[in-house]
Amino acid sequence: MGGVRIFQLPHIAMHKPNNSPAPPQYQLLTEFGIRNLKNYKYDGTDHSMYYQYFASPLAAWLTETFVPLWLAPNAITLLGFSLNVIAHIVLCYFSPNLVEPVPKWAALFCASATLLYQTLDNMDGKQARRTKTSSPLGQLFDHGCDSVSMIMFCLDLAAVLHVREMYLAVCFVLIMSGFYVTIWEEFHTHKFHLPLLNAPNEGLLFVVVICTLGGLKGTDWFDEKTHLYVFTLIFIVAAVTIMSHIVRTVRTTTIHPRWFDEHSPRFRALYRLVPMICIDVYVLWMATTPTVIEMPYVFYWTIGLNFCSFDALFMLKLLCDEEPRLMPKRLWPMLVIPIYSACFHRGLVSFHEKWLLLAYFIGTLFHFCGFVRCIVSELCSALGVKAFTIPSPQIKKSE
């Protein structure tokens, strides 16, 4: 298309500060946010050729052919997520330190679970449109399951390839950052955009291929040269994808002439990348410490769940058209770990740092479960819907 592109004022200048009081029965939602939540309209585009010509038509056919109208879309999402959890537990059992060999059947099972998860993740949206039950709850639930699944995919890939330390840290940082910037872009442009190569499609397909190779040839088949090739490919594709989201958002928010003015939408957009950058630096900094090498699952799950909470809150503010908190309070305790680690290695404290990390993980896990329960129940209450059932009148209406 030729000519000059004219952009309307982005929503970044219109997000309201979170000053309105929360209704008595809510902890996360405000009255202002609930009003906006009910008016939210999803606008998304997926440019993946794999999705457009294979994954999406397959999901549509499977949904129309095999899925009954009474099955809620969120139930389909939860089924796919459960398969991921089972596959992840299997790999964690056989490779607790990411260096032990994984049985061929376990790697093949992980590949199958990942492919099924991707298919079911596409089917839930088809079912929501088919039953006319699309809602912000479904979008946030799907997004939340995807964000937690990213942690599992990263660790599953590391278990099959037998990589730790910086390889794993860089992979984790790129995957979680890529996931965050897609929501960050939607927050500022109000368009969910997935480029030609993206994590939900080609990224998961890549995990399937690696796990299938590990299942056919054995996980010991991957050597140091293979690791270099695999992670170079991941780095290039992920870095290009992340930069495309950032560049597209910056180009959209060009209505203010100065870069570093606090009222500039471009500056405020880039400012909201600060938490992601801080978490990335933290992970890369801690990756080679003895405790992280000894307890990789505990460390990456702890950081990952905190990141998912932060990401879900950001997504909630997007749905409610409200201003998000730059650095949620739940992220600050992460700083205790490296400080205590430095004190432990200098002999200032005798309590081993790994127990502190384990305690932090347990606290994070319980907090995350409570957070998920709270956010789902509040959205159900605010929207007048149920998470895992479809009302009978809606089923008859769809028939």
Coordinates of C-alpha atoms in Angstrom, one line a residue:
M1 CA 0.0 0.0 0.0
G2 CA 1.4 3.4 -0.9
G3 CA 0.8 6.8 0.5
V4 CA 1.3 8.2 4.0
R5 CA 0.2 6.0 6.9
I6 CA -1.7 8.0 9.5
F7 CA -1.9 6.6 13.0
Q8 CA -4.5 7.4 15.5
L9 CA -3.6 8.3 19.0
P10 CA -2.5 5.1 20.6
H11 CA -4.2 3.8 23.7
I12 CA -1.1 4.4 25.8
A13 CA -2.1 8.0 26.2
M14 CA -5.6 6.9 27.2
H15 CA -4.9 4.3 29.9
K16 CA -6.3 5.5 33.2
P17 CA -4.2 5.3 36.3
N18 CA -5.4 2.6 38.7
N19 CA -6.8 5.0 41.3
S20 CA -10.5 3.9 41.2
P21 CA -11.4 1.8 44.3
A22 CA -11.9 -2.0 44.0
P23 CA -15.4 -3.2 44.7
P24 CA -15.6 -5.0 48.1
Q25 CA -15.6 -8.5 46.6
Y26 CA -12.6 -7.9 44.3
Q27 CA -8.9 -7.7 44.9
L28 CA -7.5 -7.3 41.4
L29 CA -10.4 -5.5 39.5
T30 CA -11.6 -2.0 39.9
E31 CA -15.0 -0.5 39.0
F32 CA -13.4 1.4 36.1
G33 CA -11.6 -1.8 34.9
I34 CA -14.8 -3.9 35.0
R35 CA -16.6 -1.4 32.8
N36 CA -13.7 -1.6 30.2
L37 CA -13.4 -5.3 30.6
K38 CA -17.0 -5.8 29.3
N39 CA -16.2 -3.7 26.3
Y40 CA -12.9 -5.3 25.3
K41 CA -12.7 -6.6 21.7
Y42 CA -9.9 -8.9 20.6
D43 CA -8.0 -7.9 17.4
G44 CA -5.3 -10.4 16.5
T45 CA -3.4 -11.5 13.4
D46 CA -1.2 -14.6 12.9
H47 CA 1.1 -14.3 9.8
S48 CA 2.6 -17.8 10.3
M49 CA 2.3 -19.8 7.1
Y50 CA 2.3 -23.0 9.1
Y51 CA -0.7 -21.7 11.1
Q52 CA -2.7 -20.4 8.2
Y53 CA -2.3 -23.4 5.9
F54 CA -2.1 -26.3 8.3
A55 CA -2.6 -25.8 12.0
S56 CA -5.7 -23.6 11.8
P57 CA -7.5 -25.6 9.2
L58 CA -6.7 -28.8 11.1
A59 CA -8.0 -27.3 14.4
A60 CA -11.2 -26.1 12.7
W61 CA -11.9 -29.6 11.2
L62 CA -11.2 -31.4 14.5
T63 CA -13.4 -29.0 16.4
E64 CA -16.3 -29.3 14.0
T65 CA -16.0 -33.0 13.7
F66 CA -15.2 -34.3 17.2
V67 CA -15.8 -31.6 19.8
P68 CA -19.4 -31.4 21.3
L69 CA -21.0 -28.1 21.7
W70 CA -21.3 -28.5 25.5
L71 CA -17.6 -28.7 26.0
A72 CA -16.2 -25.3 27.2
P73 CA -13.2 -23.8 25.4
N74 CA -11.3 -23.4 28.6
A75 CA -11.7 -27.2 29.2
I76 CA -9.9 -27.8 25.9
T77 CA -7.2 -25.4 27.0
L78 CA -6.8 -27.2 30.3
L79 CA -6.7 -30.6 28.7
G80 CA -3.7 -29.5 26.5
F81 CA -2.0 -27.9 29.4
S82 CA -2.4 -31.1 31.5
L83 CA -0.7 -33.1 28.8
N84 CA 2.2 -30.7 29.0
V85 CA 2.5 -31.0 32.8
I86 CA 2.5 -34.8 32.6
A87 CA 5.3 -34.8 29.9
H88 CA 7.3 -32.3 31.9
I89 CA 7.0 -34.4 35.1
V90 CA 8.3 -37.4 33.2
L91 CA 11.3 -35.6 31.9
C92 CA 12.0 -34.1 35.3
Y93 CA 11.9 -37.5 36.8
F94 CA 14.5 -39.0 34.4
S95 CA 16.7 -35.9 34.1
P96 CA 16.5 -34.0 37.5
N97 CA 19.7 -32.1 36.8
L98 CA 19.3 -31.8 33.0
V99 CA 22.4 -34.0 32.3
E100 CA 21.0 -37.5 32.8
P101 CA 19.9 -39.4 29.7
V102 CA 16.2 -39.4 28.9
P103 CA 14.6 -42.6 27.6
K104 CA 13.6 -42.6 24.0
W105 CA 10.0 -43.2 24.8
A106 CA 9.9 -40.2 27.2
A107 CA 11.3 -37.9 24.5
L108 CA 8.7 -39.2 22.0
F109 CA 6.0 -38.7 24.6
C110 CA 7.1 -35.1 25.1
A111 CA 7.0 -34.5 21.3
S112 CA 3.5 -36.0 21.1
A113 CA 2.3 -34.0 24.1
T114 CA 3.7 -30.7 22.7
L115 CA 2.0 -31.3 19.3
L116 CA -1.3 -32.2 21.0
Y117 CA -1.0 -29.1 23.1
Q118 CA -0.5 -26.9 20.1
T119 CA -3.5 -28.4 18.3
L120 CA -5.7 -28.1 21.4
D121 CA -4.5 -24.6 21.9
N122 CA -5.8 -23.7 18.4
M123 CA -9.0 -25.7 18.9
D124 CA -10.1 -23.7 22.0
G125 CA -10.4 -20.5 20.0
K126 CA -12.4 -22.3 17.3
Q127 CA -14.7 -23.8 19.9
A128 CA -15.2 -20.3 21.6
R129 CA -16.3 -18.8 18.3
R130 CA -18.4 -21.8 17.4
T131 CA -20.3 -21.6 20.7
K132 CA -20.2 -17.8 20.8
T133 CA -18.6 -17.8 24.2
S134 CA -15.5 -15.8 23.5
S135 CA -14.6 -13.6 26.4
P136 CA -11.7 -11.8 28.1
L137 CA -11.6 -14.7 30.6
G138 CA -10.9 -17.2 27.9
Q139 CA -8.2 -15.0 26.4
L140 CA -6.5 -14.5 29.8
F141 CA -6.9 -18.2 30.7
D142 CA -5.4 -19.3 27.4
H143 CA -2.6 -16.7 27.7
G144 CA -1.8 -17.9 31.3
C145 CA -1.6 -21.5 30.3
D146 CA 0.7 -20.6 27.4
S147 CA 3.0 -18.5 29.7
V148 CA 3.4 -21.4 32.1
S149 CA 3.9 -23.9 29.3
M150 CA 6.8 -21.7 28.0
I151 CA 8.7 -22.6 31.2
M152 CA 8.1 -26.3 30.6
F153 CA 9.1 -26.2 26.9
C154 CA 12.3 -24.4 27.8
L155 CA 13.2 -27.0 30.5
D156 CA 12.0 -29.9 28.3
L157 CA 14.3 -28.8 25.5
A158 CA 17.2 -28.5 27.9
A159 CA 16.5 -32.0 29.3
V160 CA 16.5 -33.6 25.9
L161 CA 19.6 -31.7 24.7
H162 CA 21.5 -32.0 28.0
V163 CA 22.3 -28.3 28.4
R164 CA 22.5 -26.1 31.5
E165 CA 24.1 -22.8 32.6
M166 CA 24.3 -20.1 29.9
Y167 CA 22.7 -22.1 27.1
L168 CA 19.6 -22.7 29.3
A169 CA 19.6 -19.1 30.7
V170 CA 19.8 -17.5 27.2
C171 CA 17.0 -19.8 25.9
F172 CA 14.8 -19.0 29.0
V173 CA 15.4 -15.3 28.6
L174 CA 14.6 -15.3 24.9
I175 CA 11.4 -17.4 25.3
M176 CA 10.0 -15.5 28.2
S177 CA 11.0 -12.1 26.8
G178 CA 9.4 -13.0 23.4
F179 CA 6.2 -13.9 25.2
Y180 CA 6.2 -10.7 27.1
V181 CA 6.8 -8.3 24.2
T182 CA 3.8 -9.7 22.3
I183 CA 1.5 -8.6 25.1
W184 CA 3.5 -5.4 25.5
E185 CA 2.9 -4.6 21.9
E186 CA -0.8 -5.3 22.1
F187 CA -1.0 -3.1 25.2
H188 CA 0.3 -0.1 23.2
T189 CA -1.2 -0.8 19.8
H190 CA -4.4 -2.8 20.8
K191 CA -3.5 -5.3 18.1
F192 CA -2.2 -8.8 18.9
H193 CA 0.4 -9.5 16.2
L194 CA 2.3 -12.8 15.6
P195 CA 5.0 -12.5 12.9
L196 CA 5.9 -15.0 10.1
L197 CA 7.9 -17.1 12.6
N198 CA 6.6 -17.2 16.1
A199 CA 6.8 -19.3 19.3
P200 CA 3.2 -20.7 19.4
N201 CA 3.6 -22.2 15.9
E202 CA 7.1 -22.6 14.6
G203 CA 8.6 -22.5 18.1
L204 CA 6.6 -25.5 19.3
L205 CA 7.1 -27.3 16.0
F206 CA 10.9 -26.9 16.7
V207 CA 10.5 -28.4 20.2
V208 CA 8.6 -31.3 18.6
V209 CA 11.4 -31.9 16.0
I210 CA 14.1 -31.9 18.7
C211 CA 12.2 -34.2 21.0
T212 CA 11.4 -36.6 18.1
L213 CA 15.1 -36.7 17.1
G214 CA 16.0 -37.4 20.8
G215 CA 13.4 -40.2 20.8
L216 CA 14.6 -41.8 17.6
K217 CA 18.3 -41.4 18.0
G218 CA 18.6 -41.1 21.7
T219 CA 19.3 -38.0 23.7
D220 CA 23.1 -38.8 23.8
W221 CA 23.1 -38.1 20.0
F222 CA 23.2 -34.4 20.7
D223 CA 26.8 -33.2 21.0
E224 CA 28.4 -29.8 21.7
K225 CA 28.3 -28.9 18.0
T226 CA 24.6 -29.7 17.8
H227 CA 24.0 -27.5 20.9
L228 CA 25.8 -24.6 19.2
Y229 CA 23.7 -24.9 16.0
V230 CA 20.4 -25.3 17.9
F231 CA 20.9 -22.4 20.2
T232 CA 22.4 -20.2 17.5
L233 CA 19.2 -20.8 15.5
I234 CA 17.0 -20.1 18.6
F235 CA 18.9 -16.9 19.4
I236 CA 18.7 -15.5 15.8
V237 CA 15.0 -16.3 15.3
A238 CA 14.0 -15.1 18.8
A239 CA 16.0 -12.0 18.7
V240 CA 14.7 -11.0 15.3
T241 CA 11.1 -11.7 16.5
I242 CA 11.5 -9.6 19.7
M243 CA 13.0 -6.7 17.8
S244 CA 10.2 -6.8 15.2
H245 CA 7.7 -6.4 18.0
I246 CA 9.6 -3.5 19.5
V247 CA 10.2 -1.7 16.2
R248 CA 6.6 -2.1 15.2
T249 CA 5.4 -0.6 18.5
V250 CA 7.9 2.2 18.4
R251 CA 6.9 3.1 14.8
T252 CA 3.2 3.1 15.9
T253 CA 3.9 5.5 18.8
T254 CA 5.6 8.3 16.9
I255 CA 3.1 11.1 17.6
H256 CA 5.4 12.9 20.1
P257 CA 8.4 14.7 18.7
R258 CA 10.8 14.0 21.6
W259 CA 12.1 10.5 22.6
F260 CA 12.7 11.1 26.3
D261 CA 9.8 13.2 27.4
E262 CA 7.8 11.5 30.1
H263 CA 4.6 12.4 28.1
S264 CA 5.9 10.7 25.0
P265 CA 4.0 7.5 24.2
R266 CA 7.2 6.1 22.7
F267 CA 9.2 6.7 25.9
R268 CA 6.5 5.3 28.1
A269 CA 6.2 2.2 25.9
L270 CA 10.0 1.6 26.1
Y271 CA 9.9 2.4 29.8
R272 CA 7.6 -0.6 30.3
L273 CA 10.3 -2.9 29.0
V274 CA 12.4 -2.2 32.1
P275 CA 10.9 -5.1 34.3
M276 CA 11.6 -7.6 31.5
I277 CA 15.2 -6.4 31.1
C278 CA 15.8 -6.5 34.9
I279 CA 14.5 -10.1 35.0
D280 CA 16.6 -11.1 32.0
V281 CA 19.8 -9.6 33.5
Y282 CA 19.0 -11.4 36.8
V283 CA 18.6 -14.8 35.2
L284 CA 21.9 -14.4 33.2
W285 CA 23.7 -13.2 36.3
M286 CA 22.5 -16.2 38.4
A287 CA 22.8 -18.9 35.7
T288 CA 26.3 -20.1 36.6
T289 CA 26.0 -20.0 40.4
P290 CA 26.5 -23.4 42.1
T291 CA 23.0 -23.5 43.5
V292 CA 21.3 -22.8 40.2
I293 CA 23.4 -25.5 38.5
E294 CA 22.5 -27.9 41.3
M295 CA 18.8 -27.1 41.3
P296 CA 17.9 -25.9 37.8
Y297 CA 14.2 -26.8 37.9
V298 CA 13.7 -25.0 41.2
F299 CA 15.4 -21.8 40.1
Y300 CA 13.8 -21.6 36.6
W301 CA 10.3 -22.5 37.9
T302 CA 10.6 -19.9 40.7
I303 CA 11.6 -17.1 38.3
G304 CA 9.2 -18.4 35.6
L305 CA 6.2 -18.3 37.9
N306 CA 7.0 -14.8 39.1
F307 CA 7.3 -13.8 35.5
C308 CA 4.0 -15.4 34.6
S309 CA 2.3 -13.6 37.5
F310 CA 3.7 -10.3 36.3
D311 CA 2.7 -11.1 32.7
A312 CA -0.8 -12.0 33.7
L313 CA -1.3 -8.8 35.6
F314 CA 0.0 -6.9 32.6
M315 CA -2.5 -8.8 30.5
L316 CA -5.3 -8.0 32.9
K317 CA -4.5 -4.3 32.8
L318 CA -4.6 -4.5 29.0
L319 CA -8.1 -6.1 29.1
C320 CA -9.2 -3.4 31.6
D321 CA -7.5 -0.5 29.8
E322 CA -5.7 0.6 33.0
E323 CA -2.2 1.6 33.8
P324 CA -0.1 -1.3 35.0
R325 CA 2.4 -1.2 37.9
L326 CA 5.9 -0.9 36.5
M327 CA 7.5 -3.4 39.0
P328 CA 5.1 -5.5 41.0
K329 CA 6.0 -6.0 44.7
R330 CA 6.2 -9.8 44.1
L331 CA 9.3 -9.4 42.0
W332 CA 11.4 -7.7 44.7
P333 CA 12.1 -10.8 46.8
M334 CA 14.1 -12.2 43.9
L335 CA 16.9 -9.8 45.0
V336 CA 17.3 -11.6 48.3
I337 CA 18.7 -14.8 46.7
P338 CA 21.9 -13.3 45.2
I339 CA 22.5 -11.1 48.3
Y340 CA 22.1 -14.1 50.6
S341 CA 24.3 -16.2 48.2
A342 CA 27.1 -13.6 48.5
C343 CA 26.8 -13.7 52.3
F344 CA 26.8 -17.5 52.4
H345 CA 29.9 -17.9 50.2
R346 CA 31.7 -15.3 52.4
G347 CA 30.9 -17.3 55.5
L348 CA 28.6 -14.6 57.0
V349 CA 25.7 -17.0 57.3
S350 CA 25.7 -20.8 57.7
F351 CA 22.2 -21.7 56.4
H352 CA 22.7 -23.1 52.9
E353 CA 21.4 -20.9 50.1
K354 CA 19.7 -23.8 48.3
W355 CA 17.2 -24.1 51.2
L356 CA 16.4 -20.5 50.9
L357 CA 15.8 -20.9 47.1
L358 CA 13.6 -24.0 47.8
A359 CA 11.6 -22.0 50.4
Y360 CA 11.2 -19.2 47.9
F361 CA 10.0 -21.6 45.3
I362 CA 7.4 -23.2 47.6
G363 CA 6.1 -19.7 48.6
T364 CA 6.0 -18.6 44.9
L365 CA 4.1 -21.8 43.9
F366 CA 1.4 -21.3 46.6
H367 CA 1.2 -17.6 45.8
F368 CA 0.8 -18.3 42.1
C369 CA -2.0 -20.9 42.7
G370 CA -3.8 -18.4 44.9
F371 CA -3.3 -15.7 42.3
V372 CA -4.8 -17.9 39.5
R373 CA -7.8 -18.8 41.6
C374 CA -8.4 -15.2 42.5
I375 CA -8.1 -13.8 39.0
V376 CA -10.3 -16.5 37.4
S377 CA -13.0 -16.2 40.1
E378 CA -13.0 -12.4 39.8
L379 CA -13.3 -12.4 36.0
C380 CA -16.1 -15.0 36.2
S381 CA -17.9 -12.8 38.7
A382 CA -17.4 -9.6 36.8
L383 CA -18.4 -11.0 33.4
G384 CA -21.2 -13.3 34.7
V385 CA -19.7 -16.4 33.1
K386 CA -18.4 -19.8 34.3
A387 CA -14.9 -20.9 33.5
F388 CA -15.5 -24.5 32.5
T389 CA -19.2 -24.8 31.5
I390 CA -21.3 -23.4 28.7
P391 CA -24.9 -22.3 29.7
S392 CA -27.6 -24.5 28.1
P393 CA -29.3 -21.6 26.3
Q394 CA -26.0 -20.8 24.6
I395 CA -25.6 -24.4 23.5
K396 CA -29.1 -24.4 21.9
K397 CA -28.4 -21.1 20.3
S398 CA -25.2 -22.5 18.7
E399 CA -26.9 -25.6 17.3

